[in-house]
Short mmCIF file of C-alpha atoms and ligand atoms in Angstrom, two decimals:
data_model
loop_
_atom_site.label_atom_id
_atom_site.label_comp_id
_atom_site.label_asym_id
_atom_site.label_seq_id
_atom_site.Cartn_x
_atom_site.Cartn_y
_atom_site.Cartn_z
CA MET A 1 0.00 0.00 0.00
CA ASN A 2 1.23 3.52 -0.76
CA GLU A 3 2.25 5.34 2.38
CA LEU A 4 1.51 8.74 3.91
CA LYS A 5 4.69 10.82 4.04
CA LEU A 6 5.62 13.83 6.12
CA GLU A 7 8.14 16.45 5.12
CA ILE A 8 9.06 19.75 6.80
CA ILE A 9 10.12 22.76 4.71
CA ASP A 10 11.56 25.40 6.98
CA GLN A 11 13.53 28.01 5.04
CA ALA A 12 13.14 30.56 7.84
CA GLY A 13 14.88 28.24 10.34
CA TRP A 14 12.25 27.91 13.06
CA LEU A 15 13.20 24.34 13.91
CA ALA A 16 16.55 22.60 14.38
CA GLN A 17 16.71 18.88 13.56
CA GLU A 18 18.43 18.22 16.90
CA GLU A 19 15.64 20.00 18.75
CA ILE A 20 13.05 17.77 17.06
CA ARG A 21 15.08 14.67 17.89
CA VAL A 22 15.28 15.63 21.57
CA MET A 23 11.51 16.19 21.72
CA LYS A 24 10.80 12.84 20.03
CA ASP A 25 12.99 11.16 22.65
CA LYS A 26 11.20 13.00 25.41
CA TYR A 27 7.82 11.68 24.26
CA ALA A 28 8.91 8.12 23.41
CA LEU A 29 7.20 6.70 26.49
CA LEU A 30 4.03 8.64 25.73
CA LEU A 31 4.04 7.15 22.23
CA ASP A 32 4.23 3.65 23.75
CA ALA A 33 1.33 4.47 26.08
CA VAL A 34 -0.79 5.86 23.24
CA LYS A 35 -0.10 2.79 21.09
CA LYS A 36 -1.59 0.62 23.83
CA GLY A 37 -4.23 3.14 24.86
CA GLU A 38 -4.13 4.56 28.36
CA GLU A 39 -6.33 3.07 31.07
CA GLN A 40 -7.75 6.50 32.01
CA TYR A 41 -9.29 6.85 28.51
CA LYS A 42 -10.45 3.26 28.09
CA ASP A 43 -14.05 4.47 27.63
CA SER A 44 -13.02 6.58 24.61
CA LEU A 45 -10.57 4.33 22.82
CA GLY A 46 -12.86 1.96 20.94
CA TRP A 47 -11.42 3.33 17.67
CA LEU A 48 -7.80 2.42 18.47
CA ASP A 49 -8.32 -1.19 17.38
CA VAL A 50 -9.81 -0.81 13.90
CA ASP A 51 -11.49 -4.21 14.05
CA ARG A 52 -13.51 -3.41 17.13
CA TRP A 53 -16.14 -1.55 15.08
CA ALA A 54 -15.01 -2.36 11.55
CA GLY A 55 -14.25 -6.08 11.76
CA GLU A 56 -15.74 -8.52 9.25
CA ASP A 57 -18.99 -9.09 11.21
CA TRP A 58 -19.66 -5.38 11.40
CA ILE A 59 -18.78 -4.78 7.74
CA LEU A 60 -21.23 -7.51 6.72
CA LYS A 61 -23.92 -5.83 8.81
CA TYR A 62 -23.29 -2.39 7.24
CA GLU A 63 -23.26 -3.92 3.75
CA GLU A 64 -26.46 -5.87 4.32
CA LEU A 65 -28.27 -2.79 5.58
CA ALA A 66 -26.85 -0.76 2.70
CA LYS A 67 -28.27 -3.31 0.23
CA ALA A 68 -31.72 -2.87 1.74
CA VAL A 69 -31.48 0.89 1.17
CA GLN A 70 -30.09 0.46 -2.35
CA LYS A 71 -32.87 -1.96 -3.33
CA ASP A 72 -35.54 0.69 -3.65
CA GLY A 73 -34.03 3.91 -2.27
CA ASP A 74 -32.94 6.94 -4.28
CA VAL A 75 -31.84 9.02 -1.33
CA LEU A 76 -30.40 8.44 2.12
CA VAL A 77 -30.76 11.49 4.36
CA VAL A 78 -28.06 11.46 7.02
CA ILE A 79 -29.35 13.33 10.06
CA GLY A 80 -26.52 14.21 12.42
CA ILE A 81 -24.10 16.93 13.38
CA GLY A 82 -20.39 17.28 14.15
CA GLY A 83 -18.78 13.91 14.71
CA SER A 84 -22.04 12.26 13.72
CA ASN A 85 -21.89 13.30 10.06
CA GLN A 86 -18.59 14.90 9.08
CA SER A 87 -16.48 11.84 8.28
CA ALA A 88 -18.95 10.18 5.92
CA ARG A 89 -19.72 13.52 4.33
CA ALA A 90 -16.04 14.22 3.65
CA VAL A 91 -15.63 10.95 1.76
CA VAL A 92 -18.83 11.37 -0.25
CA ASP A 93 -17.85 14.93 -1.13
CA ALA A 94 -14.36 13.96 -2.24
CA ILE A 95 -15.09 10.72 -4.10
CA GLY A 96 -18.79 10.96 -4.89
CA SER A 97 -21.55 8.39 -4.62
CA LYS A 98 -20.74 5.22 -6.59
CA ASN A 99 -24.30 4.09 -7.19
CA HIS A 100 -27.76 5.58 -7.59
CA VAL A 101 -28.17 6.43 -3.88
CA LYS A 102 -27.68 10.12 -3.25
CA ILE A 103 -26.63 11.14 0.25
CA VAL A 104 -28.33 14.29 1.53
CA TYR A 105 -27.61 15.94 4.89
CA ALA A 106 -30.00 17.30 7.51
CA GLY A 107 -29.93 17.84 11.25
CA ASN A 108 -26.70 19.82 10.99
CA SER A 109 -28.16 23.32 11.26
CA ILE A 110 -31.19 25.15 12.66
CA SER A 111 -31.72 27.07 9.45
CA ALA A 112 -35.32 27.00 8.17
CA ASP A 113 -33.98 27.61 4.67
CA SER A 114 -31.71 24.53 4.86
CA ILE A 115 -34.42 22.15 6.01
CA CYS A 116 -36.86 23.49 3.39
CA ASN A 117 -34.22 22.93 0.71
CA VAL A 118 -33.66 19.35 1.85
CA LEU A 119 -37.39 18.62 1.82
CA GLU A 120 -37.68 20.16 -1.63
CA GLU A 121 -34.70 18.18 -2.92
CA ILE A 122 -36.07 14.80 -1.81
CA LYS A 123 -39.65 15.39 -2.97
CA GLY A 124 -40.85 12.59 -5.25
CA LYS A 125 -37.86 10.37 -4.44
CA SER A 126 -37.71 7.11 -2.55
CA VAL A 127 -36.24 8.23 0.77
CA TYR A 128 -34.51 6.46 3.67
CA ILE A 129 -33.06 8.25 6.66
CA ASN A 130 -30.18 7.48 9.01
CA VAL A 131 -30.51 9.39 12.28
CA ILE A 132 -27.17 9.47 14.07
CA ALA A 133 -26.99 10.75 17.65
CA LYS A 134 -24.79 9.59 20.47
CA ASN A 135 -26.93 11.00 23.26
CA PHE A 136 -30.08 12.14 21.41
CA GLU A 137 -30.11 15.46 23.25
CA THR A 138 -28.57 17.54 20.49
CA LEU A 139 -31.06 20.06 19.13
CA GLU A 140 -30.14 19.97 15.43
CA PRO A 141 -30.57 16.24 14.78
CA GLY A 142 -33.55 16.20 17.18
CA ILE A 143 -35.56 18.72 15.14
CA GLY A 144 -34.12 17.46 11.85
CA PHE A 145 -35.57 14.03 12.70
CA ARG A 146 -38.93 15.66 13.45
CA ALA A 147 -39.00 17.27 10.00
CA LEU A 148 -37.94 14.14 8.13
CA ARG A 149 -40.29 11.97 10.17
CA ALA A 150 -43.20 14.21 9.18
CA PHE A 151 -42.10 13.92 5.54
CA LEU A 152 -41.84 10.12 5.68
CA LYS A 153 -45.18 9.70 7.47
CA ASP A 154 -46.80 11.85 4.85
CA GLN A 155 -45.26 9.85 2.00
CA TYR A 156 -45.44 6.29 3.31
CA GLY A 157 -48.04 6.23 6.12
CA ALA A 158 -47.52 3.56 8.79
CA GLU A 159 -44.90 1.85 6.62
CA TYR A 160 -42.56 4.84 7.11
CA SER A 161 -40.78 3.18 10.04
CA LYS A 162 -39.12 0.66 7.69
CA ARG A 163 -37.24 3.59 6.17
CA VAL A 164 -35.70 4.83 9.41
CA ILE A 165 -32.29 3.63 10.55
CA CYS A 166 -31.24 4.96 13.95
CA THR A 167 -27.62 4.92 15.08
CA GLY A 168 -27.67 5.55 18.80
CA THR A 169 -26.32 4.51 22.16
CA CYS A 170 -27.65 1.21 23.47
CA GLY A 171 -29.83 1.47 26.55
CA THR A 172 -30.91 5.07 25.91
CA LYS A 173 -34.27 6.69 25.26
CA PHE A 174 -33.30 6.76 21.57
CA GLU A 175 -33.02 2.97 21.45
CA GLU A 176 -36.30 2.68 23.33
CA ILE A 177 -38.03 4.89 20.73
CA ALA A 178 -36.45 2.95 17.86
CA ARG A 179 -37.59 -0.41 19.27
CA GLU A 180 -41.07 0.88 20.04
CA LYS A 181 -41.60 2.43 16.60
CA GLY A 182 -39.97 -0.41 14.66
CA TYR A 183 -36.98 1.56 13.31
CA TYR A 184 -33.79 -0.31 12.48
CA PHE A 185 -31.23 0.25 15.23
CA LEU A 186 -27.44 0.34 14.85
CA PRO A 187 -25.31 0.80 17.98
CA PHE A 188 -23.34 4.02 18.38
CA PRO A 189 -20.11 2.80 19.99
CA GLU A 190 -20.20 3.67 23.66
CA ASP A 191 -16.42 3.72 23.74
CA VAL A 192 -15.95 6.20 20.88
CA GLY A 193 -16.68 9.96 20.97
CA GLY A 194 -18.37 11.51 17.92
CA ARG A 195 -15.29 13.00 16.28
CA TYR A 196 -13.40 9.69 16.46
CA THR A 197 -16.15 7.62 14.76
CA SER A 198 -14.97 7.62 11.13
CA LEU A 199 -14.32 3.85 11.20
CA THR A 200 -17.49 2.79 13.00
CA PRO A 201 -21.16 2.53 11.91
CA ILE A 202 -21.35 6.32 11.97
CA GLY A 203 -18.82 6.80 9.20
CA LEU A 204 -19.11 3.48 7.41
CA PHE A 205 -22.80 2.69 6.98
CA PRO A 206 -23.75 5.82 4.94
CA LEU A 207 -20.71 5.21 2.73
CA ALA A 208 -21.73 1.59 2.14
CA ALA A 209 -25.20 2.84 1.16
CA ALA A 210 -23.60 5.14 -1.44
CA GLY A 211 -21.64 2.18 -2.86
CA LEU A 212 -18.24 3.28 -1.59
CA ASP A 213 -15.68 0.61 -0.87
CA ILE A 214 -15.71 0.52 2.92
CA ARG A 215 -13.54 -2.60 2.91
CA ALA A 216 -10.75 -0.64 1.20
CA MET A 217 -11.21 2.17 3.68
CA VAL A 218 -10.91 -0.18 6.64
CA GLU A 219 -7.88 -1.85 5.02
CA GLY A 220 -6.22 1.59 4.74
CA ALA A 221 -6.88 2.21 8.42
CA ARG A 222 -5.54 -1.22 9.42
CA HIS A 223 -2.43 -0.60 7.36
CA ILE A 224 -1.53 2.71 9.00
CA SER A 225 -2.46 1.37 12.41
CA ARG A 226 0.08 -1.46 11.98
CA ARG A 227 2.63 1.06 10.75
CA LEU A 228 2.14 3.43 13.70
CA GLN A 229 2.39 0.50 16.12
CA LYS A 230 5.63 -0.66 14.49
CA GLU A 231 7.45 2.65 14.12
CA ASP A 232 9.47 3.65 17.17
CA ALA A 233 9.85 7.21 18.44
CA ALA A 234 12.69 8.06 16.08
CA GLU A 235 10.73 7.19 12.94
CA ASN A 236 7.08 7.44 13.98
CA ILE A 237 5.30 9.79 11.57
CA ALA A 238 2.51 10.63 14.04
CA LEU A 239 4.95 11.46 16.83
CA GLU A 240 7.00 13.66 14.51
CA TYR A 241 3.93 15.63 13.42
CA ALA A 242 2.57 15.89 16.99
CA VAL A 243 5.90 17.03 18.39
CA VAL A 244 6.53 19.59 15.64
CA ARG A 245 3.08 21.21 15.88
CA ASN A 246 3.43 21.50 19.66
CA MET A 247 6.94 22.95 19.32
CA LEU A 248 5.67 25.57 16.88
CA TYR A 249 2.82 26.42 19.23
CA GLU A 250 5.35 26.92 22.05
CA LYS A 251 7.37 29.18 19.74
CA GLY A 252 4.36 31.45 19.32
CA LEU A 253 2.69 30.15 16.14
CA LYS A 254 -0.86 29.77 17.43
CA LEU A 255 -2.66 28.58 14.33
CA GLU A 256 -2.31 25.60 12.02
CA MET A 257 -3.74 25.95 8.53
CA LEU A 258 -4.50 22.76 6.62
CA SER A 259 -4.17 23.71 2.96
CA CYS A 260 -4.98 21.66 -0.08
CA PHE A 261 -4.95 22.35 -3.81
CA GLU A 262 -7.82 19.88 -4.34
CA PRO A 263 -11.06 21.70 -3.43
CA ARG A 264 -12.90 18.39 -3.02
CA MET A 265 -10.96 17.86 0.21
CA PHE A 266 -12.81 20.82 1.76
CA ARG A 267 -15.09 18.62 3.86
CA PHE A 268 -12.17 16.54 5.02
CA ALA A 269 -10.57 19.76 6.26
CA LYS A 270 -13.78 20.54 8.15
CA TRP A 271 -13.61 17.11 9.79
CA TRP A 272 -9.97 17.78 10.70
CA MET A 273 -10.88 21.19 12.10
CA GLN A 274 -13.45 19.62 14.41
CA LEU A 275 -11.12 16.83 15.49
CA PHE A 276 -8.40 19.21 16.61
CA GLY A 277 -10.61 22.10 17.72
CA GLU A 278 -12.69 19.94 20.04
CA SER A 279 -9.91 17.65 21.20
CA GLU A 280 -7.27 20.27 21.96
CA GLY A 281 -9.00 23.61 22.42
CA LYS A 282 -9.36 23.67 26.19
CA ASP A 283 -7.72 25.06 29.33
CA ASN A 284 -7.10 28.30 27.41
CA LYS A 285 -4.61 26.73 25.03
CA ALA A 286 -4.11 24.93 21.71
CA LEU A 287 -3.44 25.66 18.07
CA TYR A 288 -6.45 27.11 16.27
CA PRO A 289 -7.21 24.85 13.29
CA VAL A 290 -8.22 26.55 10.05
CA PHE A 291 -8.17 25.41 6.46
CA GLY A 292 -7.28 26.85 3.11
CA THR A 293 -8.86 25.83 -0.18
CA PHE A 294 -6.20 26.61 -2.73
CA SER A 295 -5.51 28.13 -5.12
CA GLU A 296 -8.75 30.08 -4.54
CA ASP A 297 -7.92 31.29 -1.02
CA LEU A 298 -4.48 32.44 -2.12
CA HIS A 299 -6.37 35.27 -3.80
CA SER A 300 -7.99 36.32 -0.54
CA ILE A 301 -6.43 35.17 2.70
CA GLY A 302 -3.13 34.56 0.87
CA GLN A 303 -2.21 38.19 1.46
CA TYR A 304 -2.43 37.76 5.24
CA ILE A 305 -0.61 34.43 5.17
CA GLN A 306 2.37 35.93 3.37
CA ASP A 307 2.46 39.44 4.85
CA GLY A 308 0.23 39.56 7.93
CA ASP A 309 1.15 38.85 11.54
CA THR A 310 3.31 35.76 12.06
CA ILE A 311 0.78 33.66 13.96
CA MET A 312 0.53 30.49 11.90
CA PHE A 313 2.24 27.59 10.24
CA GLU A 314 0.81 25.52 7.45
CA THR A 315 0.29 21.85 6.71
CA PHE A 316 -0.22 21.06 3.06
CA LEU A 317 -2.18 17.99 2.08
CA LYS A 318 -0.41 16.97 -1.11
CA VAL A 319 -2.24 14.50 -3.35
CA GLU A 320 0.33 12.36 -5.23
CA ASP A 321 -2.09 11.09 -7.86
CA THR A 322 -5.27 13.12 -8.29
CA GLY A 323 -6.53 10.74 -10.98
CA ALA A 324 -7.67 13.74 -13.02
CA SER A 325 -6.38 15.42 -16.13
CA TYR A 326 -7.38 18.26 -18.44
CA VAL A 327 -4.99 19.45 -21.10
CA ILE A 328 -5.16 23.06 -22.24
CA TYR A 329 -5.48 23.19 -26.01
CA GLY A 330 -3.96 26.02 -27.98
CA ASP A 331 -6.36 28.42 -29.66
CA ASP A 332 -6.13 31.53 -31.75
CA VAL A 333 -7.18 34.09 -29.12
CA GLU A 334 -4.23 36.20 -27.98
CA ASP A 335 -5.14 35.88 -24.28
CA GLY A 336 -1.61 35.92 -22.88
CA PHE A 337 -1.76 32.29 -21.70
CA SER A 338 -0.28 30.53 -24.75
CA VAL A 339 2.83 29.60 -22.75
CA LEU A 340 0.54 27.04 -21.10
CA ASP A 341 -0.65 25.43 -24.36
CA GLY A 342 -0.48 21.65 -24.06
CA MET A 343 -0.04 21.70 -20.29
CA ASP A 344 -2.33 19.81 -17.94
CA PHE A 345 -4.31 21.66 -15.22
CA ASP A 346 -2.90 19.02 -12.88
CA GLU A 347 0.66 19.94 -13.81
CA ILE A 348 0.01 23.67 -13.37
CA ASN A 349 -1.62 22.93 -10.01
CA ARG A 350 1.58 21.19 -8.91
CA VAL A 351 3.68 24.15 -9.97
CA ALA A 352 1.36 26.46 -8.00
CA PHE A 353 1.69 24.15 -4.98
CA GLU A 354 5.52 24.14 -5.11
CA ALA A 355 5.57 27.92 -5.56
CA THR A 356 3.23 28.44 -2.59
CA VAL A 357 5.33 26.24 -0.32
CA ALA A 358 8.46 28.09 -1.42
CA ALA A 359 6.90 31.49 -0.71
CA HIS A 360 5.15 30.61 2.58
CA SER A 361 8.11 28.71 4.00
CA GLU A 362 10.19 31.89 3.79
CA LYS A 363 8.04 33.06 6.67
CA PHE A 364 7.06 29.97 8.71
CA PRO A 365 7.51 26.19 8.51
CA CYS A 366 5.40 24.34 5.98
CA LEU A 367 4.65 20.69 6.68
CA ILE A 368 3.75 18.54 3.69
CA LEU A 369 1.60 15.49 4.34
CA SER A 370 1.61 13.54 1.08
CA ILE A 371 -1.30 11.23 0.46
CA PRO A 372 -1.28 8.68 -2.36
CA ALA A 373 -4.66 9.51 -3.91
CA ILE A 374 -8.21 10.54 -3.12
CA ASP A 375 -9.79 7.14 -2.65
CA GLU A 376 -11.29 5.01 0.09
CA GLU A 377 -8.00 3.38 1.09
CA THR A 378 -6.37 6.78 1.55
CA PHE A 379 -9.31 8.08 3.59
CA GLY A 380 -8.94 5.06 5.87
CA GLN A 381 -5.27 5.89 6.35
CA LEU A 382 -5.94 9.60 6.86
CA TYR A 383 -8.72 9.15 9.38
CA TYR A 384 -6.83 6.69 11.52
CA PHE A 385 -3.61 8.66 11.26
CA TYR A 386 -5.15 11.96 12.34
CA GLN A 387 -7.18 10.38 15.18
CA PHE A 388 -4.01 8.71 16.52
CA MET A 389 -1.92 11.85 16.05
CA CYS A 390 -4.57 14.01 17.72
CA TYR A 391 -4.61 11.77 20.80
CA LEU A 392 -0.81 12.02 20.97
CA SER A 393 -0.71 15.76 20.32
CA ALA A 394 -3.38 16.59 22.92
CA LYS A 395 -1.40 14.61 25.48
CA ILE A 396 1.77 16.54 24.63
CA LEU A 397 -0.21 19.75 25.01
CA GLY A 398 -1.50 18.48 28.36
CA VAL A 399 -5.25 18.35 27.70
CA ASP A 400 -7.86 15.58 27.66
CA PRO A 401 -8.21 14.52 23.99
CA PHE A 402 -11.68 13.05 24.43
CA ASN A 403 -13.90 15.50 26.31
CA GLN A 404 -15.53 18.74 25.09
CA PRO A 405 -16.80 20.68 28.12
CA GLY A 406 -16.72 24.01 26.27
CA VAL A 407 -19.56 23.18 23.86
CA GLU A 408 -22.09 23.17 26.71
CA ALA A 409 -21.76 26.90 27.45
CA TYR A 410 -23.86 28.27 24.56
CA LYS A 411 -26.32 25.37 24.90
CA ASN A 412 -27.11 26.38 28.46
CA TYR A 413 -28.00 29.91 27.30
CA MET A 414 -29.93 28.62 24.29
CA PHE A 415 -31.99 26.02 26.12
CA LYS A 416 -32.77 28.55 28.85
CA SER A 417 -34.13 30.93 26.23
CA LEU A 418 -36.08 28.11 24.58
CA GLY A 419 -37.57 27.10 27.93
CA LYS A 420 -36.08 23.61 27.74
CA CYS A 421 -34.07 22.18 30.65
CA VAL A 422 -30.75 20.77 29.46
CA GLU A 423 -31.55 17.43 31.08
CA ASP A 424 -35.09 17.28 29.58
O1 PA5 B 501 -17.20 14.80 18.91
C1 PA5 B 501 -18.24 14.95 19.54
O2 PA5 B 501 -18.51 14.24 20.53
C2 PA5 B 501 -19.29 15.95 19.13
O3 PA5 B 501 -18.87 16.75 18.09
C3 PA5 B 501 -20.56 15.25 18.71
O4 PA5 B 501 -20.28 14.39 17.64
C4 PA5 B 501 -21.66 16.22 18.29
O5 PA5 B 501 -21.86 17.18 19.28
C5 PA5 B 501 -22.97 15.49 18.04
O6 PA5 B 501 -23.38 14.78 19.17
P1 PA5 B 501 -24.58 13.75 19.14
O7 PA5 B 501 -24.20 12.62 18.24
O8 PA5 B 501 -24.76 13.29 20.55
O9 PA5 B 501 -25.78 14.48 18.60
#
């Protein structure tokens, strides 16, 4: 399998090789602990062993359920927010659906316009829904489910329940409702928090419904998991990345930008932003994760990156083989671009990438994470790699990688205004 690779371009001299080596040594024992999974986080580490939620028995279950949806469904509406929808959405956005089932998203905003658009989009289609909620208290999926339930009841009468697949925590009110109403019920792993669920029913079932190769995705994850277990501190790619980003934070660069020259990785960057924002942003510290969709954003935020305050470093997601090509044909219009006649967009994109790294690394370090392609196997590698690296990085920073106390603050205000007790 083609490997992920990490490279550091640091023309401005922020980091000394020796300094990185010393830090990797310092965290060698932490790496060993993270490989095994620490006892104190045992209730959040169900993702560490890929097979726990993506072993053969589970894959067969996701595939079987996906077949039922594919049989007569045109659309699967995924109702969920944050960790409950971002990983599947990133893959569908980047690769696309591979069969006739279109994935549509709801329950991820409170916007009346958004829900009306979804209902308009699915009108006249054969619709299934997958409601994903770890604790079933989150407002967005709660009211999104209401809206889609009303739609299904209206379309299919009492038979509507056969079109509802709930992914929720066993033993909760959500399971009770699902059993009582005759919805299909998939377990939300109790030992995995939302943002770490890419390789569980949350991430995998919607992808199986859209005909994506979840076996290849899981194989990618298994591959990098074996690699990360095998590599010691000196060579471990996750430790190197985790150490470097924490060193740069300590040196005053407070923001990491994940930049990619393939716009279809936009949703992946959103997933990444959540993973790091929620896992590390606590105790008044952590790198602020942002993303850049290039080359477009070079024409807007690019000015700040190059000439604004020195507050950030950048990690480029470099796609080795984009699998796409479009050659520019010569024509007779004197438009000033004839030097590019016969060149491929892909080739020009690479030149723009190299030029951007050269320019930005004059100011701050640029990390390059090379990925082989944009396919299921690579997504499996990427998801597992970043989840593992995030755990490691949060520990180096000194915060709990798996809680998110900060997200409750606005909810308390909101529910008070709505007259709903938080524990209702
Ligand atoms: O990572 C997390 O735990 C969160 O982002 C959750 O995924 C998100 O808040 C949605 O929660 P729930 O699935 O309970 O609706």
